[in-house]
MMTF fields as JSON, N, C-alpha, C and O atoms, coordinates in Angstrom:
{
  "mmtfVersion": "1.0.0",
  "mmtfProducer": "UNKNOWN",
  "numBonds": 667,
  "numAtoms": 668,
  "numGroups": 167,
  "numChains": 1,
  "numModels": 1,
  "chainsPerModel": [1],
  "groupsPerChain": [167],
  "chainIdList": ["A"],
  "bondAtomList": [4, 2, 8, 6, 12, 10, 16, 14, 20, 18, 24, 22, 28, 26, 32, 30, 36, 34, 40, 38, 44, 42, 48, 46, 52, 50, 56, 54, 60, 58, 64, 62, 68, 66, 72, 70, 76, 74, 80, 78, 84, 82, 88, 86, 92, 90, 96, 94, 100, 98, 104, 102, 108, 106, 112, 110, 116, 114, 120, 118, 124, 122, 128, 126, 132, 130, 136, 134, 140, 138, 144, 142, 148, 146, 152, 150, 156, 154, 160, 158, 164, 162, 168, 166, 172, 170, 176, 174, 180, 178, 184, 182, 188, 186, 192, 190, 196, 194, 200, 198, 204, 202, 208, 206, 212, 210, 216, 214, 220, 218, 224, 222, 228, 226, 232, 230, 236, 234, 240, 238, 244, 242, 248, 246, 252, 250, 256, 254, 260, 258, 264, 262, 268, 266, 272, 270, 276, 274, 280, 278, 284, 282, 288, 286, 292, 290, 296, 294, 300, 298, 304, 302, 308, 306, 312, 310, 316, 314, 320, 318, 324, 322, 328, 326, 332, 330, 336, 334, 340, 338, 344, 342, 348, 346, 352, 350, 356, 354, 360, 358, 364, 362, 368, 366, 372, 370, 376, 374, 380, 378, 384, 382, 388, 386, 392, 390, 396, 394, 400, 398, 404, 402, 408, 406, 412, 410, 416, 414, 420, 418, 424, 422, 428, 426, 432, 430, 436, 434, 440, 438, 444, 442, 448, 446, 452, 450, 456, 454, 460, 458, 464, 462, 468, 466, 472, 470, 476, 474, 480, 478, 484, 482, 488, 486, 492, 490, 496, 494, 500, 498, 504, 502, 508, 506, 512, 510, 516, 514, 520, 518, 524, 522, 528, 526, 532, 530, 536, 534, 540, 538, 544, 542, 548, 546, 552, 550, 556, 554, 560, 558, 564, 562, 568, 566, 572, 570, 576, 574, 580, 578, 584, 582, 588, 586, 592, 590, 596, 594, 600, 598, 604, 602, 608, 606, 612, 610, 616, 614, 620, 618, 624, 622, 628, 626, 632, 630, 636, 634, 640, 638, 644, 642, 648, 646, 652, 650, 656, 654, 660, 658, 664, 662],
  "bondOrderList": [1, 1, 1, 1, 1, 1, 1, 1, 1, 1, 1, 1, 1, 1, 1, 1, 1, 1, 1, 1, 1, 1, 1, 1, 1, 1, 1, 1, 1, 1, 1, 1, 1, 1, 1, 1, 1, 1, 1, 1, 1, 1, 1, 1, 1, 1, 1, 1, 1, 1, 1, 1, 1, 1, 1, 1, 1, 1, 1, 1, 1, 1, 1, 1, 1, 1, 1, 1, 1, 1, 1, 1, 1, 1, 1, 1, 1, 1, 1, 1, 1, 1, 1, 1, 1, 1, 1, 1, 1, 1, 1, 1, 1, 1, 1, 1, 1, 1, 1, 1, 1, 1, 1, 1, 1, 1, 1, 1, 1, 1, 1, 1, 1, 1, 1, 1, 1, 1, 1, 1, 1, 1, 1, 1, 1, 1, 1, 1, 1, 1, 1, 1, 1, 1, 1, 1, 1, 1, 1, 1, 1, 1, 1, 1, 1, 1, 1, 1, 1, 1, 1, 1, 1, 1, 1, 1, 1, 1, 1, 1, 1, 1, 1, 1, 1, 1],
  "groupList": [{"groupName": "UNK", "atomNameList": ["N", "CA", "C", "O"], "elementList": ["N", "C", "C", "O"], "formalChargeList": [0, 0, 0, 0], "bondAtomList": [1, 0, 2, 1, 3, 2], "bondOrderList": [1, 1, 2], "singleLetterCode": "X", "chemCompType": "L-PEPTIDE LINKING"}],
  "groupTypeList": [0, 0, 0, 0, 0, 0, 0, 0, 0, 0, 0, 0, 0, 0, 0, 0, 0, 0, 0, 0, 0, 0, 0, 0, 0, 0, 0, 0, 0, 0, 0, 0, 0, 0, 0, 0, 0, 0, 0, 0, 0, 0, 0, 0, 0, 0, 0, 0, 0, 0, 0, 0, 0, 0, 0, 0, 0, 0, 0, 0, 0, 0, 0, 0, 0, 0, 0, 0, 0, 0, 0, 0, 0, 0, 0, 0, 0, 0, 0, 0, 0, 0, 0, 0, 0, 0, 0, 0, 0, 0, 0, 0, 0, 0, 0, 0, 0, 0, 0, 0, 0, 0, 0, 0, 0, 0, 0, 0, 0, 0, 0, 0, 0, 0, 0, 0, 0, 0, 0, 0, 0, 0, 0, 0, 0, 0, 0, 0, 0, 0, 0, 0, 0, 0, 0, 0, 0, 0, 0, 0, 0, 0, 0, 0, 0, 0, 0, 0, 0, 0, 0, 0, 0, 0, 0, 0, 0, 0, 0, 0, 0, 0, 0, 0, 0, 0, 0],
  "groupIdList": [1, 2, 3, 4, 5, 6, 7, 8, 9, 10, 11, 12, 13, 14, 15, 16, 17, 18, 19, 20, 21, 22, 23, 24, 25, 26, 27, 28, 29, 30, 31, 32, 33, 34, 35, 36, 37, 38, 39, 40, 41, 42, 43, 44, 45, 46, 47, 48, 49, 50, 51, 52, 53, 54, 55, 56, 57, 58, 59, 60, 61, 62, 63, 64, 65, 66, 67, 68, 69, 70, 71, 72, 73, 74, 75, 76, 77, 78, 79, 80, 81, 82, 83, 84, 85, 86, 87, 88, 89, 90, 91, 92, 93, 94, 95, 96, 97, 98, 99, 100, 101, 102, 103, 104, 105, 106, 107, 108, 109, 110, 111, 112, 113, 114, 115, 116, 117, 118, 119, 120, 121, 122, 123, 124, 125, 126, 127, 128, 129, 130, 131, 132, 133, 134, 135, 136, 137, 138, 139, 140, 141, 142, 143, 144, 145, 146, 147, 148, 149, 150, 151, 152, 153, 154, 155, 156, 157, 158, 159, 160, 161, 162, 163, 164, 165, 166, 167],
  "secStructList": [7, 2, 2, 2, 2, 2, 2, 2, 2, 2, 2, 2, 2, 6, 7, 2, 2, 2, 2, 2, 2, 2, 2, 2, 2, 2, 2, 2, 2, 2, 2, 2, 2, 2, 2, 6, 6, 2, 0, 0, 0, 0, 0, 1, 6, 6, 7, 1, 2, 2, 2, 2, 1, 2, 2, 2, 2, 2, 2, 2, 2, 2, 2, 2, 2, 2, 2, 2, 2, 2, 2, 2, 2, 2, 7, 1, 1, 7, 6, 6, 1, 2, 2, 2, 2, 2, 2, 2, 2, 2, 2, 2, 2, 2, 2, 2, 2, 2, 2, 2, 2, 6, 6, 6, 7, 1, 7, 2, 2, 2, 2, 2, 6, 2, 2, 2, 2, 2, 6, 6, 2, 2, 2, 2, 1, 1, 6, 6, 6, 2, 2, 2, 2, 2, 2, 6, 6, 7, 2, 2, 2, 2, 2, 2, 2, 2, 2, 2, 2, 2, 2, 2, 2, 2, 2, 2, 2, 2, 2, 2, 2, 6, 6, 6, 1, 7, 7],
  "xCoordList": [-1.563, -0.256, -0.05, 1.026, -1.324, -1.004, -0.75, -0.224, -1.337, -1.261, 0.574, 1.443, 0.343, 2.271, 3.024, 3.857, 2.893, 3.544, 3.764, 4.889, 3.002, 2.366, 3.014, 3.976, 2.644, 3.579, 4.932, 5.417, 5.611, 6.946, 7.532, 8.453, 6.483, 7.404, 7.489, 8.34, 6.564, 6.29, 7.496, 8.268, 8.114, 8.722, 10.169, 11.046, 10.193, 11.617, 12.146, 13.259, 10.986, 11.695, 10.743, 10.701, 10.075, 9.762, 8.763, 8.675, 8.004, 6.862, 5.496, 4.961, 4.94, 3.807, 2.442, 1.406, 2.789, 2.083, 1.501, 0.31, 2.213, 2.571, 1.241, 0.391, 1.576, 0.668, -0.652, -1.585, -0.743, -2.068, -2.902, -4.034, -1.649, -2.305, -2.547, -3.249, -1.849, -2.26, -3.856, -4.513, -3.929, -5.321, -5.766, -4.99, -6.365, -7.499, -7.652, -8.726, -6.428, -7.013, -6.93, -7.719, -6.528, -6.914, -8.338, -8.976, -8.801, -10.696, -11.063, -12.137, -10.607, -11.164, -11.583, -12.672, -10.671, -10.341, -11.309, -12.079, -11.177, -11.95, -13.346, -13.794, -13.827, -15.177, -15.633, -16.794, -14.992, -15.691, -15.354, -15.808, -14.819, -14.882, -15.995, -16.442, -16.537, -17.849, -18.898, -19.57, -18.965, -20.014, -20.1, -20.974, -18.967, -19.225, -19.31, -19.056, -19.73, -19.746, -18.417, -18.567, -17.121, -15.944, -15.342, -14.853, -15.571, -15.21, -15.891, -15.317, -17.457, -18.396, -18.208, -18.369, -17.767, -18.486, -16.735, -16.63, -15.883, -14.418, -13.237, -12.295, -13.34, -12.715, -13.491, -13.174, -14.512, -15.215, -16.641, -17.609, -16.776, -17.82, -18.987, -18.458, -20.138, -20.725, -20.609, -21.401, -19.443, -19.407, -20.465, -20.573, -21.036, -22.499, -21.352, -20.881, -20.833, -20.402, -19.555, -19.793, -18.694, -17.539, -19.022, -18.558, -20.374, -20.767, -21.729, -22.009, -22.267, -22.791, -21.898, -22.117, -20.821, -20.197, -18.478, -17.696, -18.022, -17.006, -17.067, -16.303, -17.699, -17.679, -17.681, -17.028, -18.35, -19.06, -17.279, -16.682, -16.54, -15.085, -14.51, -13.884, -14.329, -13.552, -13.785, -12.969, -14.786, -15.375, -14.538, -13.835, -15.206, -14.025, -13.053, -12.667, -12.323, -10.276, -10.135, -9.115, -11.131, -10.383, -10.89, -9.874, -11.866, -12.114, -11.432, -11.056, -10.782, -9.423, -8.268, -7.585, -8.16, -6.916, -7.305, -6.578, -8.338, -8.608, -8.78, -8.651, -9.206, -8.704, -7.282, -6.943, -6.27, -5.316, -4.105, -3.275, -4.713, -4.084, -4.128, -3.311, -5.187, -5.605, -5.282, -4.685, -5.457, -4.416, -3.119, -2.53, -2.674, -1.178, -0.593, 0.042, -0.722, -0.253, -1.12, -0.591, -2.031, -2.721, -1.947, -1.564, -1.552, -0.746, -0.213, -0.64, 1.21, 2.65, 3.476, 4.522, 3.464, 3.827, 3.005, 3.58, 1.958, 1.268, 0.227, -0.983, 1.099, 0.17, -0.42, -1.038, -0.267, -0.925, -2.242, -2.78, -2.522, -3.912, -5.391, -5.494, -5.948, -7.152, -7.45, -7.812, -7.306, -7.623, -7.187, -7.637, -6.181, -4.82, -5.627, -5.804, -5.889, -6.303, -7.833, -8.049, -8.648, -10.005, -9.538, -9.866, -8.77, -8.418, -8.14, -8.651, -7.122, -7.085, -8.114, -8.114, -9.304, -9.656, -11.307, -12.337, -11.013, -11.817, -11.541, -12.195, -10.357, -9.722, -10.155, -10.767, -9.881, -9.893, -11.211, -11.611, -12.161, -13.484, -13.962, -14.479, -13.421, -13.875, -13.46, -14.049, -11.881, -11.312, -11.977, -11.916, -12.616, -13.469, -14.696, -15.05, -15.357, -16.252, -16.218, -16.944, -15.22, -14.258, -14.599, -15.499, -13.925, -13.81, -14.305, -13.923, -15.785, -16.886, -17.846, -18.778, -17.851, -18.591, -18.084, -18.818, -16.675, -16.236, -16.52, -16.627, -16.568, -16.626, -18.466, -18.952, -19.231, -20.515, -21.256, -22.414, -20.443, -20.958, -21.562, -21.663, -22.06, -22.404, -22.793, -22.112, -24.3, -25.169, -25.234, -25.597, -25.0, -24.942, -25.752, -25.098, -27.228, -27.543, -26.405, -25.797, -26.313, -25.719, -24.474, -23.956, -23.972, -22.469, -22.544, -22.053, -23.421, -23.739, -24.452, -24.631, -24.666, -25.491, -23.865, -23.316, -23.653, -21.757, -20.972, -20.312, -21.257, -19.759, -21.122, -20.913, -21.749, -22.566, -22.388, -22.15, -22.536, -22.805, -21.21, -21.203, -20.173, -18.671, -18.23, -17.177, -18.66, -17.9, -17.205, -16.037, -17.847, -17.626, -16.729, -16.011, -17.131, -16.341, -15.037, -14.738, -14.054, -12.845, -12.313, -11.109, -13.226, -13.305, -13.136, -12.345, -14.751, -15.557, -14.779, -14.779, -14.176, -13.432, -11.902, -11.204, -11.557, -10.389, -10.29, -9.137, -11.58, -11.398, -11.139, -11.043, -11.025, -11.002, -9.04, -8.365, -8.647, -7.222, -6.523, -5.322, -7.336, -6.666, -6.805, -5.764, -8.078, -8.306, -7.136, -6.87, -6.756, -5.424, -4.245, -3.378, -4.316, -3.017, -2.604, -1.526, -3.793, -3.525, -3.214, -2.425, -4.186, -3.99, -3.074, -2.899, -1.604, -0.199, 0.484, 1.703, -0.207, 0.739, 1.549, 2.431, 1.071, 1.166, 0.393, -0.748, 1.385, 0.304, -0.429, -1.362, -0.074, -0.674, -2.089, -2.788, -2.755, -4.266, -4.67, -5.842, -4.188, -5.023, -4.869, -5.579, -3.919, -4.151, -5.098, -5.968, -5.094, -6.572, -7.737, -8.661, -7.69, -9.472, -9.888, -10.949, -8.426, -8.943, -8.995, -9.529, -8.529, -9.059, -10.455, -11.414, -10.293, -11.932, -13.118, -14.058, -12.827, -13.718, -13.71, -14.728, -13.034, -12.821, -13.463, -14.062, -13.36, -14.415, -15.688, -16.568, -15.676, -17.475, -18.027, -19.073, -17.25, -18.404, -18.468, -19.43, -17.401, -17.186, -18.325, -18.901, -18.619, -19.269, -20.727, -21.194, -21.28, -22.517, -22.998, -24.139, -21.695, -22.643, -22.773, -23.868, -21.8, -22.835, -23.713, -24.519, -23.934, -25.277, -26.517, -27.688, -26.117, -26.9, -27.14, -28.246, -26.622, -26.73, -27.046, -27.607, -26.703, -27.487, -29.059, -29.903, -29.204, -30.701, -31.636, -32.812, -30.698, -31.658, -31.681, -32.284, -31.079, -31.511, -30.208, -30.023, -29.343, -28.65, -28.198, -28.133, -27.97, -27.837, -26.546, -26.146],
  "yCoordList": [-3.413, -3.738, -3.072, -2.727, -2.946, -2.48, -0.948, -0.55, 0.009, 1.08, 1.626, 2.392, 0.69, 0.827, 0.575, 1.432, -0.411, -0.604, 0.418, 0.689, 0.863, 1.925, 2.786, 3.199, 3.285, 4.503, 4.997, 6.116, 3.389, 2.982, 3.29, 4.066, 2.175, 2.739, 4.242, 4.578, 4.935, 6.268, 6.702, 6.95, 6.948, 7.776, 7.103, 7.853, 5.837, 5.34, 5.642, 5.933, 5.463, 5.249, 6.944, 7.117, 8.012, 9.225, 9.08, 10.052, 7.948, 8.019, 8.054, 7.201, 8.975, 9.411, 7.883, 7.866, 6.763, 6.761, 5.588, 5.336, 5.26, 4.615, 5.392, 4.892, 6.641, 7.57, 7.59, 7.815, 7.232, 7.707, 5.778, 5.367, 5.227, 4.021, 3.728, 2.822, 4.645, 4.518, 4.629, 4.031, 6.393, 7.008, 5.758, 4.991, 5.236, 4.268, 3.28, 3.205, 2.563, 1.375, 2.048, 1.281, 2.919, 3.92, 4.276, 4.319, 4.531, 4.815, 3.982, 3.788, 2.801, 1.685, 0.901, 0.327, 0.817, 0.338, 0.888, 0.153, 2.397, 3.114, 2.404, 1.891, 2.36, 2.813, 1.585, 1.629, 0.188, -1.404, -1.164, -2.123, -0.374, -1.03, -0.296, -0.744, 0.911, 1.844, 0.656, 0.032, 0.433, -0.237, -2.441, -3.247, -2.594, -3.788, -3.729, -4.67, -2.374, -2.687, -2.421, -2.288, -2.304, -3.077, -1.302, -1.169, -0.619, 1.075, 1.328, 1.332, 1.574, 1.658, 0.887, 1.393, -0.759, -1.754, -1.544, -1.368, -1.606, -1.221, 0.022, 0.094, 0.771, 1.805, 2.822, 3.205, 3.108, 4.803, 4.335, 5.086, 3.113, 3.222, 4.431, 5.087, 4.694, 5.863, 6.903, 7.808, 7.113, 8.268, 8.161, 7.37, 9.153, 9.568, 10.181, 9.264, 11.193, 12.148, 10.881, 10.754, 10.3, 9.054, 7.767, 6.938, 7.583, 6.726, 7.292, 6.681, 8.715, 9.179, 9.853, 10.31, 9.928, 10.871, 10.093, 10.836, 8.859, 8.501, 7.402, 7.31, 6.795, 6.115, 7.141, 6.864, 8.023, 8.665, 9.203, 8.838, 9.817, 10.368, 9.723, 10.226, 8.412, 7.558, 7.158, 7.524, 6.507, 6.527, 7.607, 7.419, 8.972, 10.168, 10.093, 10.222, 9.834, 9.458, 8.634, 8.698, 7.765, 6.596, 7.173, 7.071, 7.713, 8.262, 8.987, 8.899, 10.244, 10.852, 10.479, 10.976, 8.958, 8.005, 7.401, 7.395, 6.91, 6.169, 6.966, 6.422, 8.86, 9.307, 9.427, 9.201, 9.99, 10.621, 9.001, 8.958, 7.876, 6.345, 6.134, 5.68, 6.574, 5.685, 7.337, 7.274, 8.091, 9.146, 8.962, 8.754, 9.069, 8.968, 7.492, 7.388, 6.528, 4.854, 4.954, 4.336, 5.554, 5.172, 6.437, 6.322, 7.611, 8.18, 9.003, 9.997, 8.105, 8.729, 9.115, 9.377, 9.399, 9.93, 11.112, 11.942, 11.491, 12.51, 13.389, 13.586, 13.639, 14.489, 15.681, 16.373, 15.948, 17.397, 17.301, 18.171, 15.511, 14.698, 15.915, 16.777, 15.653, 16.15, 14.551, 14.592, 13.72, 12.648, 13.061, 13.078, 13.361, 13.607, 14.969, 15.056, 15.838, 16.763, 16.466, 16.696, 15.988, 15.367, 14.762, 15.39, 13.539, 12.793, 13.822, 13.624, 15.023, 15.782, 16.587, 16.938, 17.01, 17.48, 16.463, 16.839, 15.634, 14.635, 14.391, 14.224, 14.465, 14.322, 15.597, 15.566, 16.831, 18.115, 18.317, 19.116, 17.439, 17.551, 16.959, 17.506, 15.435, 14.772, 15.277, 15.337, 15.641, 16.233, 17.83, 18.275, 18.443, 19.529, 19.021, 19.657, 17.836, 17.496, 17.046, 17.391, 16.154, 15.491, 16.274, 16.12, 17.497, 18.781, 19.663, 20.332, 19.488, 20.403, 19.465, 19.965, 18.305, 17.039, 17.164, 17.254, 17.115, 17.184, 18.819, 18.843, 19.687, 20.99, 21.218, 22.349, 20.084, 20.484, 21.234, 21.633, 21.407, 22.226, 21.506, 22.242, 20.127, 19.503, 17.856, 17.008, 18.099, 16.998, 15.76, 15.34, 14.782, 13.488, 12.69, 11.94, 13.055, 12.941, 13.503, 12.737, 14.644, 15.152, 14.701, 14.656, 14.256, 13.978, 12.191, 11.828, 11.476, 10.357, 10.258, 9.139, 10.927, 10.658, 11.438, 11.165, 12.32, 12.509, 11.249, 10.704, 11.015, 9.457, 8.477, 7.955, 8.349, 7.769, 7.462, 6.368, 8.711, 9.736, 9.358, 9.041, 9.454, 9.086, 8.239, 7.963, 7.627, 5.817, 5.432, 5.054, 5.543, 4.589, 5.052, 4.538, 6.365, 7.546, 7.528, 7.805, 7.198, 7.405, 5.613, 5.473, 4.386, 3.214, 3.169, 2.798, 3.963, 4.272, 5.444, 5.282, 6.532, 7.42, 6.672, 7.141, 5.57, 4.915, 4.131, 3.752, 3.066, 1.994, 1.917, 0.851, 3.486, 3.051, 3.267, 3.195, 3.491, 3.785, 2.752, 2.637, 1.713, 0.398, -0.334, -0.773, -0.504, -1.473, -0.797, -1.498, -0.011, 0.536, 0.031, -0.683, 0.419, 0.066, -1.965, -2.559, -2.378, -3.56, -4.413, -5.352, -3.735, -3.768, -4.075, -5.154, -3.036, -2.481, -3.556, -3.576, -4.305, -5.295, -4.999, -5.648, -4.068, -3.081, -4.253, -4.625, -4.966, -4.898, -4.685, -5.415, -3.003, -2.62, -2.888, -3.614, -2.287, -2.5, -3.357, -3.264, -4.708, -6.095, -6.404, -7.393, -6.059, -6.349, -5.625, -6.084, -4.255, -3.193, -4.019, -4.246, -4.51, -4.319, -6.464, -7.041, -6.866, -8.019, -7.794, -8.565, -6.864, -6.398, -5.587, -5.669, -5.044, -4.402, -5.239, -5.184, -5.918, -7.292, -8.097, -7.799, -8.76, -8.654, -8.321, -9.038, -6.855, -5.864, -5.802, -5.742, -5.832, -5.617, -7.252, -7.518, -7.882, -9.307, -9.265, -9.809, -8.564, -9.081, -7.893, -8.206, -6.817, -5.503, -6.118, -4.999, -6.655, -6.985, -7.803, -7.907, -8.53, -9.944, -9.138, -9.259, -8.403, -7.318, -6.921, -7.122, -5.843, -5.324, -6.38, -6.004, -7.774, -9.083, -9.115, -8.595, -9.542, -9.904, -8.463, -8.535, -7.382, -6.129, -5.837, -5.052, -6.808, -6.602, -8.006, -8.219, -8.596, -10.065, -11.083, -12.146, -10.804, -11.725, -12.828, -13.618, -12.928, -13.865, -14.276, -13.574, -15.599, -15.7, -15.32, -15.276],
  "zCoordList": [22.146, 21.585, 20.228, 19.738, 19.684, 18.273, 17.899, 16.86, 19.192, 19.526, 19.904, 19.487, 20.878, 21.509, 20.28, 19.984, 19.526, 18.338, 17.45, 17.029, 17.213, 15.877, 16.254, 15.606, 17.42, 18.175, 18.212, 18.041, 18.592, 18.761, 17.373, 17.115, 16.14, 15.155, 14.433, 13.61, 14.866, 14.538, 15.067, 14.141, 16.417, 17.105, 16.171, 15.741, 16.009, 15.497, 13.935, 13.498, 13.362, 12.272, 11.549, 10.33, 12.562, 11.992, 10.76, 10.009, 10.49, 9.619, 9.942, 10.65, 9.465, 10.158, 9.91, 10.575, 8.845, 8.712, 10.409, 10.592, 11.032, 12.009, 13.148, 13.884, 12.85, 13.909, 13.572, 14.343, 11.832, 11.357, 11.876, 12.131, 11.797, 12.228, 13.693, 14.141, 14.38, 15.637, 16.518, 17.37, 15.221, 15.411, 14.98, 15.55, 14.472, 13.396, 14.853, 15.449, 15.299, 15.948, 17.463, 18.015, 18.465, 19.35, 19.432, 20.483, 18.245, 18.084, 17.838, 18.408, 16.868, 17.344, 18.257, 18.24, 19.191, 20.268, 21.407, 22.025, 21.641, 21.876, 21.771, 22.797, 20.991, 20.65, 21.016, 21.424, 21.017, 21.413, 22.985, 23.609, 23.72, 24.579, 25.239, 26.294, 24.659, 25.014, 24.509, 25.33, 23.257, 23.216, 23.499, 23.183, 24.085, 24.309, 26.116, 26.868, 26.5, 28.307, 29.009, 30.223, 28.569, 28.896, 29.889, 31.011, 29.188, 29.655, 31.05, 32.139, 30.763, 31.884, 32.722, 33.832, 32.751, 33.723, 34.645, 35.859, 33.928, 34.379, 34.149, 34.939, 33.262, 33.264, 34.241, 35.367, 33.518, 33.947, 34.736, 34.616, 35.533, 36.083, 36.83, 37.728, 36.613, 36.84, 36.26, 36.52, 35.161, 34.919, 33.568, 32.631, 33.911, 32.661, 31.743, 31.071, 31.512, 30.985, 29.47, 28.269, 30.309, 29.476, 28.898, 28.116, 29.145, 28.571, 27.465, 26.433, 27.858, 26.239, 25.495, 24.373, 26.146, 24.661, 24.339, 23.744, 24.673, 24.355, 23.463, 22.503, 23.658, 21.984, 20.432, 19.426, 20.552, 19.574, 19.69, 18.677, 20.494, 20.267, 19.776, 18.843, 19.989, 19.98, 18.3, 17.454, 18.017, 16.653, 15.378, 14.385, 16.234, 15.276, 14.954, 13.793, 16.027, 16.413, 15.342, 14.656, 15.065, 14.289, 12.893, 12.205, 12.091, 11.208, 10.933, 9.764, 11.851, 11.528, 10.907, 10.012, 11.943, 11.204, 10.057, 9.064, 10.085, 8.331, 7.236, 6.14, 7.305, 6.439, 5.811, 4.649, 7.259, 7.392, 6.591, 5.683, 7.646, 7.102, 5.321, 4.521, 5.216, 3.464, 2.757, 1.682, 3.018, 2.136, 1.914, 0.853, 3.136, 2.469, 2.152, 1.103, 2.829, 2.012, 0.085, -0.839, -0.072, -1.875, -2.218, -3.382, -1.687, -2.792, -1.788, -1.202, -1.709, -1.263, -1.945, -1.353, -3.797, -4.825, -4.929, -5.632, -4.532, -5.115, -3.731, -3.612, -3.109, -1.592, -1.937, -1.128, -3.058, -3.49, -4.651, -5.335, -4.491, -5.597, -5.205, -4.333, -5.839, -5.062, -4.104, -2.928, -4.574, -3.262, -1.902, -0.756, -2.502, -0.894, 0.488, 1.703, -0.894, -0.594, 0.218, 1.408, -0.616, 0.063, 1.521, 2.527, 1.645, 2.365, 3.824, 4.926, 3.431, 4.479, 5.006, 6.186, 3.911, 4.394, 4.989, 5.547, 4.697, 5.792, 7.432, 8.461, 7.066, 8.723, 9.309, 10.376, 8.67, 9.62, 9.849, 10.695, 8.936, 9.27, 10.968, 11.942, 10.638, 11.712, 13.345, 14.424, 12.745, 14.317, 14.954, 16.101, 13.686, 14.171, 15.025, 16.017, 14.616, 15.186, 16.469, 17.401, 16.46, 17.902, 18.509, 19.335, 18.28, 19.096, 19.84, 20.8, 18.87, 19.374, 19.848, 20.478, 19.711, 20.262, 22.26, 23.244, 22.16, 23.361, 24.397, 25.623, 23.732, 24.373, 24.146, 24.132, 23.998, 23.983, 22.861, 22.982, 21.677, 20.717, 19.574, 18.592, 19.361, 19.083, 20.087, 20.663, 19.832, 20.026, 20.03, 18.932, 20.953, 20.961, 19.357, 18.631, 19.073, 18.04, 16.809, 16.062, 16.799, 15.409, 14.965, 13.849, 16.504, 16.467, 15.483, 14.414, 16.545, 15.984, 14.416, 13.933, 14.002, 12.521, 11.54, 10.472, 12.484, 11.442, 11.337, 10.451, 12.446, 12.257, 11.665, 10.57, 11.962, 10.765, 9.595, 9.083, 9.061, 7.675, 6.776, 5.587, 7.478, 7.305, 7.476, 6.901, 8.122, 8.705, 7.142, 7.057, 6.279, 5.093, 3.965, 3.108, 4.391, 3.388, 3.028, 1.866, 3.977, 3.625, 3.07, 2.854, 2.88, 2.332, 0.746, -0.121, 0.966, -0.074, -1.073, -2.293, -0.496, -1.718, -2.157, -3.056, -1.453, -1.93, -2.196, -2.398, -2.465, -3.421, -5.081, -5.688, -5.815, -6.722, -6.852, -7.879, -5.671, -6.045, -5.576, -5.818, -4.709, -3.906, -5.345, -5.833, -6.096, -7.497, -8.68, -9.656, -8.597, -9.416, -8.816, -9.32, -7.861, -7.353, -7.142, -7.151, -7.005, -6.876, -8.255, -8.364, -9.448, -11.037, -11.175, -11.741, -10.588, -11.19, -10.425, -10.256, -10.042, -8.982, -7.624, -7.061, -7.38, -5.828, -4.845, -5.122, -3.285, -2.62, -2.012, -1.678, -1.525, -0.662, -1.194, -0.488, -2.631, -2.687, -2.575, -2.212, -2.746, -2.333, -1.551, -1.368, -0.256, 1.241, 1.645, 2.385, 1.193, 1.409, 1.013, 1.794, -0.312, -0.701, 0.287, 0.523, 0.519, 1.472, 2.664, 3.461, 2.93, 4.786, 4.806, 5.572, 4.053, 3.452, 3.673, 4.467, 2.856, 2.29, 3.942, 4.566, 4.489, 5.761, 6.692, 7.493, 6.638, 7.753, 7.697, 8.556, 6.092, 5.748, 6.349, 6.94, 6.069, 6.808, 7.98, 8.522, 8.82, 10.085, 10.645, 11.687, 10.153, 10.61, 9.609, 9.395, 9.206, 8.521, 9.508, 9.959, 9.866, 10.845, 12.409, 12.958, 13.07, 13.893, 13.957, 14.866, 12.503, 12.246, 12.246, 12.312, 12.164, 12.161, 13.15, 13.299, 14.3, 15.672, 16.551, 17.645, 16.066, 17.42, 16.648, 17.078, 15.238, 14.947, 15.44, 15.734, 15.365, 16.074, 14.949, 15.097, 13.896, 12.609, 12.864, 11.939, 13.996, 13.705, 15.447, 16.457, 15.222, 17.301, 17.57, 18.733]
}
């Protein structure tokens, strides 16, 4: 729903950032249903090809969007920041990888230790502009740094339970 949404308002009201939010929860989306069983056991049963290498895509897609997302909402006054600039060129990173992940030119390992290596990155290079922005009484940054805050518990207590330290 949140995909169709995002989409919908992209096509309606022509703001990209709708699309960039599409990517984010699309790879999100993506990527739990590779790793919670839900793809393999009912989408793509048997297929080898869709169970080692589509999460790890899917993962990208959304790294694409959380650059492409948190660039332009922290500075839609200034697209030419070096943030902005970083921000893009994070995305063109990840979708290169997508890319060559999918056409075989990169390694299930290498691919996985990239989205690794980045997962956090595009969080991590924009918290100090969500804590400004929220300063100035903006809310986008304090809906950011509380959905943040948010994720990190909800993604800690995973990392809890696929290690065994929690039932």
């Amino acid at each position: 729903c949140l995909v169709l949404y995002s989409l919908l308002q992209w096509i309606g009201l022509r703001e990209k950032l709708f699309a960039y939010y599409a990517l984010v929860v699309l790879g999100s989306a993506g990527f739990s249903l590779q790793y919670f069983g839900i793809g393999a056991q009912f989408l793509w049963p048997g297929n080898a090809w869709m169970e080692m290498h589509f999460a790890i895509l899917a993962g990208l897609v959304a790294l694409v969007g959380s650059f492409l997302f948190l660039g332009h909402i922290l500075a839609p006054d200034d697209p030419h920041s070096r943030y902005a600039r970083a921000m893009r060129a994070g995305a063109a990173l990840m979708a290169a990888a997508a890319l060559a992940h999918v056409l075989g030119l990169l390694s299930v390992r290498f691919a996985t230790a990239l989205m690794s290596l980045f997962g956090m990155v595009p969080t991590l290079a924009s918290l100090p502009r969500a804590f400004r922005r929220m300063r100035r009484g903006d809310d986008v940054g304090g809906v950011l740094l509380v959905g943040w805050t948010v994720y990190g518990a909800a993604a800690l207590t995973l990392a809890c339970l696929v290690q065994g330290w929690v039932p």
